[in-house]
mmCIF file of C-alpha atoms and ligand atoms in Angstrom:
data_model
loop_
_atom_site.group_PDB
_atom_site.id
_atom_site.type_symbol
_atom_site.label_atom_id
_atom_site.label_comp_id
_atom_site.label_asym_id
_atom_site.label_seq_id
_atom_site.Cartn_x
_atom_site.Cartn_y
_atom_site.Cartn_z
ATOM 1 C CA MET C 152 0.162 -10.269 -22.872
ATOM 2 C CA THR C 153 2.027 -8.051 -21.459
ATOM 3 C CA SER C 154 2.277 -6.019 -18.085
ATOM 4 C CA LYS C 155 1.179 -2.668 -19.187
ATOM 5 C CA LYS C 156 -1.844 -4.293 -21.164
ATOM 6 C CA ARG C 157 -2.855 -6.567 -18.179
ATOM 7 C CA TRP C 158 -2.443 -4.012 -16.060
ATOM 8 C CA ASP C 159 -4.662 -1.070 -19.118
ATOM 9 C CA GLU C 160 -7.357 -4.252 -19.199
ATOM 10 C CA ILE C 161 -8.128 -4.491 -15.342
ATOM 11 C CA TYR C 162 -7.153 -0.710 -14.494
ATOM 12 C CA ALA C 163 -9.204 0.525 -18.009
ATOM 13 C CA GLY C 164 -7.944 4.701 -18.138
ATOM 14 C CA ASP C 165 -4.663 6.981 -18.600
ATOM 15 C CA ASN C 166 -1.642 5.809 -17.411
ATOM 16 C CA PRO C 167 -1.685 6.294 -12.903
ATOM 17 C CA LEU C 168 2.885 6.562 -13.030
ATOM 18 C CA ALA C 169 2.999 9.538 -15.526
ATOM 19 C CA LEU C 170 1.998 11.265 -12.139
ATOM 20 C CA PRO C 171 3.880 10.487 -9.748
ATOM 21 C CA GLN C 172 6.891 9.215 -12.298
ATOM 22 C CA ASN C 173 6.592 13.645 -13.150
ATOM 23 C CA ILE C 174 6.913 14.920 -9.512
ATOM 24 C CA VAL C 175 9.047 17.661 -10.591
ATOM 25 C CA ARG C 176 9.190 17.895 -14.096
ATOM 26 C CA GLY C 177 6.010 17.486 -16.527
ATOM 27 C CA VAL C 178 3.523 17.627 -13.709
ATOM 28 C CA ARG C 179 3.902 20.910 -13.090
ATOM 29 C CA GLU C 180 3.986 21.640 -15.985
ATOM 30 C CA ARG C 181 0.418 19.924 -17.376
ATOM 31 C CA ALA C 182 -1.638 21.251 -14.331
ATOM 32 C CA ARG C 183 -0.790 24.648 -15.104
ATOM 33 C CA LYS C 184 -1.783 24.602 -19.004
ATOM 34 C CA GLY C 185 -4.733 22.741 -17.165
ATOM 35 C CA ALA C 186 -5.841 25.509 -15.395
ATOM 36 C CA ARG C 187 -5.197 27.575 -17.821
ATOM 37 C CA ASN C 188 -7.034 25.542 -20.239
ATOM 38 C CA GLY C 189 -9.981 25.234 -17.638
ATOM 39 C CA SER C 190 -9.364 21.550 -17.476
ATOM 40 C CA VAL C 191 -8.089 20.425 -14.495
ATOM 41 C CA SER C 192 -10.363 17.669 -12.735
ATOM 42 C CA VAL C 193 -10.005 15.360 -9.588
ATOM 43 C CA LYS C 194 -8.327 12.541 -10.663
ATOM 44 C CA TYR C 195 -7.578 11.472 -6.749
ATOM 45 C CA LEU C 196 -9.306 11.966 -4.325
ATOM 46 C CA TRP C 197 -7.986 11.664 -0.128
ATOM 47 C CA LEU C 198 -10.218 10.026 2.478
ATOM 48 C CA TYR C 199 -9.349 10.679 5.905
ATOM 49 C CA VAL C 200 -12.113 9.383 7.549
ATOM 50 C CA SER C 201 -11.638 9.435 11.642
ATOM 51 C CA ASP C 202 -9.125 11.734 12.129
ATOM 52 C CA VAL C 203 -7.467 9.732 14.470
ATOM 53 C CA ALA C 204 -3.930 11.911 12.355
ATOM 54 C CA LEU C 205 -4.295 14.421 14.659
ATOM 55 C CA GLY C 206 -5.084 12.869 17.451
ATOM 56 C CA LYS C 207 -9.075 12.350 17.396
ATOM 57 C CA HIS C 208 -11.263 9.646 17.408
ATOM 58 C CA VAL C 209 -14.649 11.978 17.035
ATOM 59 C CA ALA C 210 -14.441 13.654 14.123
ATOM 60 C CA GLU C 211 -14.868 17.998 14.812
ATOM 61 C CA GLY C 212 -17.997 19.528 13.179
ATOM 62 C CA GLY C 213 -19.188 16.197 13.268
ATOM 63 C CA ALA C 214 -18.742 12.994 11.229
ATOM 64 C CA MET C 215 -19.733 12.824 7.405
ATOM 65 C CA SER C 216 -21.982 9.806 7.734
ATOM 66 C CA ALA C 217 -22.032 7.190 4.276
ATOM 67 C CA GLU C 218 -24.302 8.754 2.149
ATOM 68 C CA ASP C 219 -22.706 11.989 2.414
ATOM 69 C CA TRP C 220 -19.823 10.572 1.903
ATOM 70 C CA LEU C 221 -20.474 8.382 -1.410
ATOM 71 C CA SER C 222 -21.873 11.481 -2.647
ATOM 72 C CA VAL C 223 -18.298 13.048 -2.362
ATOM 73 C CA VAL C 224 -17.076 9.624 -4.177
ATOM 74 C CA ASP C 225 -19.977 10.374 -6.919
ATOM 75 C CA GLU C 226 -18.744 14.122 -7.648
ATOM 76 C CA ALA C 227 -15.612 13.534 -7.739
ATOM 77 C CA ALA C 228 -16.170 10.315 -10.208
ATOM 78 C CA ALA C 229 -18.647 12.209 -12.314
ATOM 79 C CA HIS C 230 -15.115 15.046 -12.753
ATOM 80 C CA GLY C 231 -12.876 11.569 -14.019
ATOM 81 C CA CYS C 232 -11.703 11.174 -10.592
ATOM 82 C CA LYS C 233 -9.796 7.321 -11.081
ATOM 83 C CA TYR C 234 -8.523 6.566 -7.677
ATOM 84 C CA ALA C 235 -9.171 6.923 -4.383
ATOM 85 C CA ILE C 236 -7.129 6.414 -0.808
ATOM 86 C CA ILE C 237 -9.240 5.752 1.960
ATOM 87 C CA SER C 238 -7.310 6.230 5.338
ATOM 88 C CA VAL C 239 -9.082 4.540 8.139
ATOM 89 C CA GLY C 240 -7.232 5.679 12.409
ATOM 90 C CA ASP C 241 -9.023 3.219 13.756
ATOM 91 C CA ALA C 242 -10.557 -1.016 13.677
ATOM 92 C CA LEU C 243 -12.501 -1.176 10.383
ATOM 93 C CA ARG C 244 -15.638 -3.225 11.718
ATOM 94 C CA ASP C 245 -16.522 0.498 13.639
ATOM 95 C CA HIS C 246 -15.840 1.951 9.761
ATOM 96 C CA PRO C 247 -19.143 -0.073 8.016
ATOM 97 C CA GLU C 248 -19.258 2.602 5.378
ATOM 98 C CA VAL C 249 -16.110 2.463 4.250
ATOM 99 C CA LEU C 250 -16.369 -0.352 2.951
ATOM 100 C CA GLU C 251 -19.749 0.741 1.638
ATOM 101 C CA MET C 252 -17.328 3.674 -0.059
ATOM 102 C CA VAL C 253 -15.479 0.967 -1.823
ATOM 103 C CA VAL C 254 -17.287 -0.919 -3.308
ATOM 104 C CA TRP C 255 -19.689 1.951 -4.602
ATOM 105 C CA ALA C 256 -16.721 3.716 -6.471
ATOM 106 C CA GLN C 257 -15.839 -0.499 -7.743
ATOM 107 C CA SER C 258 -18.946 -1.224 -8.844
ATOM 108 C CA ALA C 259 -20.057 2.345 -9.921
ATOM 109 C CA HIS C 260 -17.303 4.436 -11.069
ATOM 110 C CA GLY C 261 -14.460 1.689 -12.138
ATOM 111 C CA MET C 262 -12.012 3.290 -9.603
ATOM 112 C CA ILE C 263 -9.107 1.642 -7.942
ATOM 113 C CA VAL C 264 -8.897 2.148 -4.134
ATOM 114 C CA GLY C 265 -6.769 1.511 -1.444
ATOM 115 C CA ILE C 266 -7.170 0.851 1.286
ATOM 116 C CA HIS C 267 -4.789 3.254 4.139
ATOM 117 C CA MET C 268 -4.555 1.241 7.341
ATOM 118 C CA TYR C 269 -2.762 3.728 9.850
ATOM 119 C CA GLY C 270 -3.655 2.715 13.084
ATOM 120 C CA GLU C 271 -5.740 -0.314 13.611
ATOM 121 C CA PRO C 272 -4.510 -2.881 11.250
ATOM 122 C CA VAL C 273 -7.658 -5.336 9.830
ATOM 123 C CA ALA C 274 -7.902 -8.273 11.922
ATOM 124 C CA GLU C 275 -8.273 -11.232 10.894
ATOM 125 C CA GLU C 276 -11.902 -11.970 12.160
ATOM 126 C CA ASP C 277 -12.698 -9.103 10.057
ATOM 127 C CA VAL C 278 -12.180 -10.932 6.878
ATOM 128 C CA ASP C 279 -16.422 -11.540 5.671
ATOM 129 C CA LEU C 280 -16.144 -7.547 6.103
ATOM 130 C CA LEU C 281 -13.909 -7.312 2.769
ATOM 131 C CA VAL C 282 -16.896 -10.019 0.942
ATOM 132 C CA GLY C 283 -17.973 -7.588 -2.021
ATOM 133 C CA LEU C 284 -14.526 -5.754 -2.524
ATOM 134 C CA ASP C 285 -13.132 -6.669 -5.691
ATOM 135 C CA GLN C 286 -10.000 -7.641 -5.426
ATOM 136 C CA ALA C 287 -8.707 -6.604 -8.331
ATOM 137 C CA LYS C 288 -9.266 -2.865 -8.440
ATOM 138 C CA THR C 289 -8.785 -2.785 -4.324
ATOM 139 C CA CYS C 290 -5.113 -2.981 -1.874
ATOM 140 C CA PHE C 291 -4.510 -2.303 2.238
ATOM 141 C CA PHE C 292 -1.288 0.047 2.720
ATOM 142 C CA ALA C 293 -1.027 -0.180 6.329
ATOM 143 C CA PRO C 294 2.910 1.387 8.091
ATOM 144 C CA ARG C 295 5.394 -0.815 7.465
ATOM 145 C CA PRO C 296 4.911 -2.546 11.285
ATOM 146 C CA THR C 297 1.982 -3.366 11.505
ATOM 147 C CA LEU C 298 2.364 -5.316 7.270
ATOM 148 C CA ASP C 299 2.735 -9.020 8.984
ATOM 149 C CA ALA C 300 0.279 -8.648 10.876
ATOM 150 C CA ILE C 301 -2.171 -8.334 7.878
ATOM 151 C CA ALA C 302 -0.201 -10.162 5.856
ATOM 152 C CA PHE C 303 -3.511 -13.142 5.549
ATOM 153 C CA LEU C 304 -5.188 -10.080 2.994
ATOM 154 C CA ARG C 305 -2.949 -11.430 0.043
ATOM 155 C CA ASP C 306 -4.744 -15.190 0.857
ATOM 156 C CA HIS C 307 -7.813 -13.663 0.223
ATOM 157 C CA GLY C 308 -6.654 -12.170 -3.198
ATOM 158 C CA PHE C 309 -5.837 -8.570 -1.826
ATOM 159 C CA ALA C 310 -2.618 -6.580 -2.447
ATOM 160 C CA VAL C 311 -0.563 -5.132 0.343
ATOM 161 C CA LEU C 312 1.779 -3.332 0.318
ATOM 162 C CA SER C 313 3.602 -0.524 2.535
ATOM 163 C CA ALA C 314 2.314 2.912 2.955
ATOM 164 C CA GLU C 315 5.279 4.759 3.850
ATOM 165 C CA GLU C 316 6.421 7.627 2.086
ATOM 166 C CA ASP C 317 10.489 7.574 2.258
ATOM 167 C CA HIS C 318 11.092 10.685 1.005
ATOM 168 C CA HIS C 319 10.885 14.237 3.514
ATOM 169 C CA HIS C 320 10.026 17.900 1.993
ATOM 170 C CA ASP C 321 12.778 19.440 3.052
ATOM 171 C CA ALA C 322 14.569 17.906 0.981
ATOM 172 C CA THR C 323 12.749 17.544 -1.787
ATOM 173 C CA PRO C 324 11.039 20.946 -4.707
ATOM 174 C CA GLU C 325 7.369 22.494 -4.103
ATOM 175 C CA CYS C 326 5.041 19.366 -4.780
ATOM 176 C CA HIS C 327 1.960 19.512 -6.835
ATOM 177 C CA LEU C 328 0.104 16.314 -7.346
ATOM 178 C CA PRO C 329 -2.459 18.363 -4.561
ATOM 179 C CA GLU C 330 -2.963 19.610 -8.449
ATOM 180 C CA GLU C 331 -5.280 16.955 -9.090
ATOM 181 C CA MET C 332 -6.276 15.856 -5.964
ATOM 182 C CA THR C 333 -7.843 16.704 -3.098
ATOM 183 C CA CYS C 334 -8.065 15.529 1.084
ATOM 184 C CA VAL C 335 -11.183 16.062 2.647
ATOM 185 C CA ASN C 336 -11.164 14.650 6.366
ATOM 186 C CA ALA C 337 -13.829 13.358 8.992
ATOM 187 C CA SER C 338 -15.954 15.791 9.135
ATOM 188 C CA GLY C 339 -15.874 18.032 5.930
ATOM 189 C CA ARG C 340 -13.032 19.881 5.349
ATOM 190 C CA MET C 341 -11.075 19.765 2.410
ATOM 191 C CA TYR C 342 -6.988 19.917 2.036
ATOM 192 C CA THR C 343 -4.391 20.110 -0.102
ATOM 193 C CA CYS C 344 -3.028 16.811 1.069
ATOM 194 C CA GLY C 345 -2.998 14.294 3.834
ATOM 195 C CA LEU C 346 0.519 16.367 5.061
ATOM 196 C CA VAL C 347 -1.075 19.209 5.813
ATOM 197 C CA LEU C 348 -5.024 18.115 6.659
ATOM 198 C CA GLY C 349 -6.372 19.206 10.011
ATOM 199 C CA ASP C 350 -4.004 23.269 9.010
ATOM 200 C CA GLU C 351 -6.462 26.108 8.463
ATOM 201 C CA SER C 352 -4.027 27.618 5.995
ATOM 202 C CA TYR C 353 -4.215 24.662 3.443
ATOM 203 C CA GLY C 354 -8.105 24.325 4.119
ATOM 204 C CA LEU C 355 -10.046 23.955 1.139
ATOM 205 C CA GLY C 356 -13.124 24.071 2.017
ATOM 206 C CA HIS C 357 -16.722 22.031 3.123
ATOM 207 C CA VAL C 358 -16.710 18.998 1.183
ATOM 208 C CA LEU C 359 -20.634 19.356 1.039
ATOM 209 C CA GLU C 360 -20.460 23.501 0.507
ATOM 210 C CA ARG C 361 -18.472 23.707 -2.584
ATOM 211 C CA LYS C 362 -18.833 21.980 -5.998
ATOM 212 C CA LEU C 363 -15.135 19.912 -6.088
ATOM 213 C CA THR C 364 -13.930 21.723 -9.785
ATOM 214 C CA THR C 365 -15.175 25.147 -8.346
ATOM 215 C CA VAL C 366 -12.797 24.309 -5.602
ATOM 216 C CA MET C 367 -10.484 22.540 -7.880
ATOM 217 C CA HIS C 368 -10.142 25.619 -10.098
ATOM 218 C CA ASP C 369 -9.971 28.070 -7.645
ATOM 219 C CA GLU C 370 -5.895 29.166 -8.261
ATOM 220 C CA ALA C 371 -6.434 31.764 -4.627
ATOM 221 C CA LEU C 372 -6.800 28.320 -2.916
ATOM 222 C CA PRO C 373 -3.216 26.699 -1.926
ATOM 223 C CA HIS C 374 -3.510 23.544 -4.451
ATOM 224 C CA TRP C 375 0.962 22.546 -3.869
ATOM 225 C CA ILE C 376 2.910 22.211 -1.152
ATOM 226 C CA PRO C 377 6.245 24.884 -0.215
ATOM 227 C CA LYS C 378 9.617 23.335 -0.420
ATOM 228 C CA GLY C 379 10.507 22.559 3.313
ATOM 229 C CA LEU C 380 7.005 22.070 4.578
ATOM 230 C CA ASP C 381 7.172 18.598 6.066
ATOM 231 C CA LYS C 382 5.732 18.825 10.137
ATOM 232 C CA SER C 383 3.449 15.560 10.203
ATOM 233 C CA HIS C 384 4.562 12.477 11.716
ATOM 234 C CA ARG C 385 3.075 10.455 8.904
ATOM 235 C CA HIS C 386 5.145 12.907 6.064
ATOM 236 C CA CYS C 387 3.203 11.765 3.447
ATOM 237 C CA ASN C 388 2.330 8.758 4.107
ATOM 238 C CA GLY C 389 -0.711 7.008 2.117
ATOM 239 C CA CYS C 390 -0.685 9.624 -0.237
ATOM 240 C CA PRO C 391 -2.409 9.072 -3.205
ATOM 241 C CA PRO C 392 -0.634 9.537 -6.865
ATOM 242 C CA LEU C 393 2.730 7.630 -4.593
ATOM 243 C CA MET C 394 0.803 4.575 -3.521
ATOM 244 C CA ILE C 395 -1.366 4.233 -7.327
ATOM 245 C CA LYS C 396 2.259 3.985 -8.481
ATOM 246 C CA ARG C 397 3.161 1.245 -5.996
ATOM 247 C CA MET C 398 -0.053 -1.314 -6.700
ATOM 248 C CA ARG C 399 0.996 -0.539 -10.633
ATOM 249 C CA GLU C 400 4.554 -1.233 -9.689
ATOM 250 C CA LEU C 401 2.831 -4.702 -7.891
ATOM 251 C CA ALA C 402 1.351 -5.418 -11.084
ATOM 252 C CA GLU C 403 4.208 -5.462 -13.128
ATOM 253 C CA GLN C 404 6.369 -7.392 -11.353
ATOM 254 C CA ARG C 405 3.586 -10.378 -10.268
ATOM 255 C CA GLU C 406 3.308 -10.037 -14.585
ATOM 256 C CA SER C 407 6.909 -10.484 -15.409
ATOM 257 C CA ALA C 408 7.111 -14.207 -12.564
ATOM 258 C CA ARG C 409 3.340 -14.635 -15.171
ATOM 259 C CA ASP C 410 5.569 -14.745 -17.822
ATOM 260 C CA ALA C 411 8.711 -16.259 -16.560
ATOM 261 C CA ASP C 412 6.935 -19.540 -15.753
ATOM 262 C CA GLU C 413 4.598 -18.892 -18.858
ATOM 263 C CA ALA C 414 7.967 -18.654 -20.405
ATOM 264 C CA GLY C 415 9.682 -21.916 -18.504
ATOM 265 C CA SER C 416 6.983 -23.926 -18.422
ATOM 266 C CA PRO C 417 6.727 -27.419 -21.365
ATOM 267 C CA ALA C 418 4.246 -26.538 -23.573
HETATM 268 S S1 SF4 Z 88 1.747 14.002 0.687
HETATM 269 FE FE1 SF4 Z 88 3.657 14.510 0.345
HETATM 270 S S2 SF4 Z 88 3.823 13.340 -2.277
HETATM 271 FE FE2 SF4 Z 88 1.591 13.981 -1.484
HETATM 272 S S3 SF4 Z 88 0.912 15.614 -2.465
HETATM 273 FE FE3 SF4 Z 88 1.351 15.760 -0.366
HETATM 274 S S4 SF4 Z 88 2.934 17.056 -0.565
HETATM 275 FE FE4 SF4 Z 88 2.563 16.316 -2.188
#
């Protein structure tokens, strides 16, 4: 079986590489056409369940409940969302709602989910918390310095990849990936993407007060990031379309290695 066929079997749906591959050209044009036709949906969800990214451990305005998060997942899935990245800055054991969200997104909606541990890495003693997650549809992302600390997750069937994205927006063109994505912080405020999390000039409203489709179709809202904007120390780390691309590349490498093994093994 080819790599592409196996990926399509596991991750049923359209090609997740298309968007990141065309970061400059095709995405912009397709998204603009979609906006004109009223067909733009939420393909990627980026959920920051803790505001450690902003130096805060408690969400301003009150944290979202597990039920709130699940309703966001449901709404996004109903509008075509296939991929979610959940960014967690605290210990996973302090966020039981994350596991609930992942299990629900995978079992109810068949979504592919990345868990982006940008603060404290998953501890070995917490591996029992991961029971119930679909390993084939889950990947753990972490900064490079903590990748070794969570390498043990591979022994439990999970993919482990770097969350770091090296391109900087002072050197890259404007980014239109947010035209198919929304990013929600711990108190439910939506932003264009994680790069501008907490910057109200990129605020899209509250996820429990506005419908996602209304937000995505609102052309008065900022659904793109201009060239030259690179003020976050986290850069584009954990960005869903880029992380999904990475997951696909890993799946293809594994498949090629498996095909090579099979070709080399005696009949
Ligand atoms: S995080 Fe970076 S790559 Fe991702 S949407 Fe924002 S600007 Fe674009």
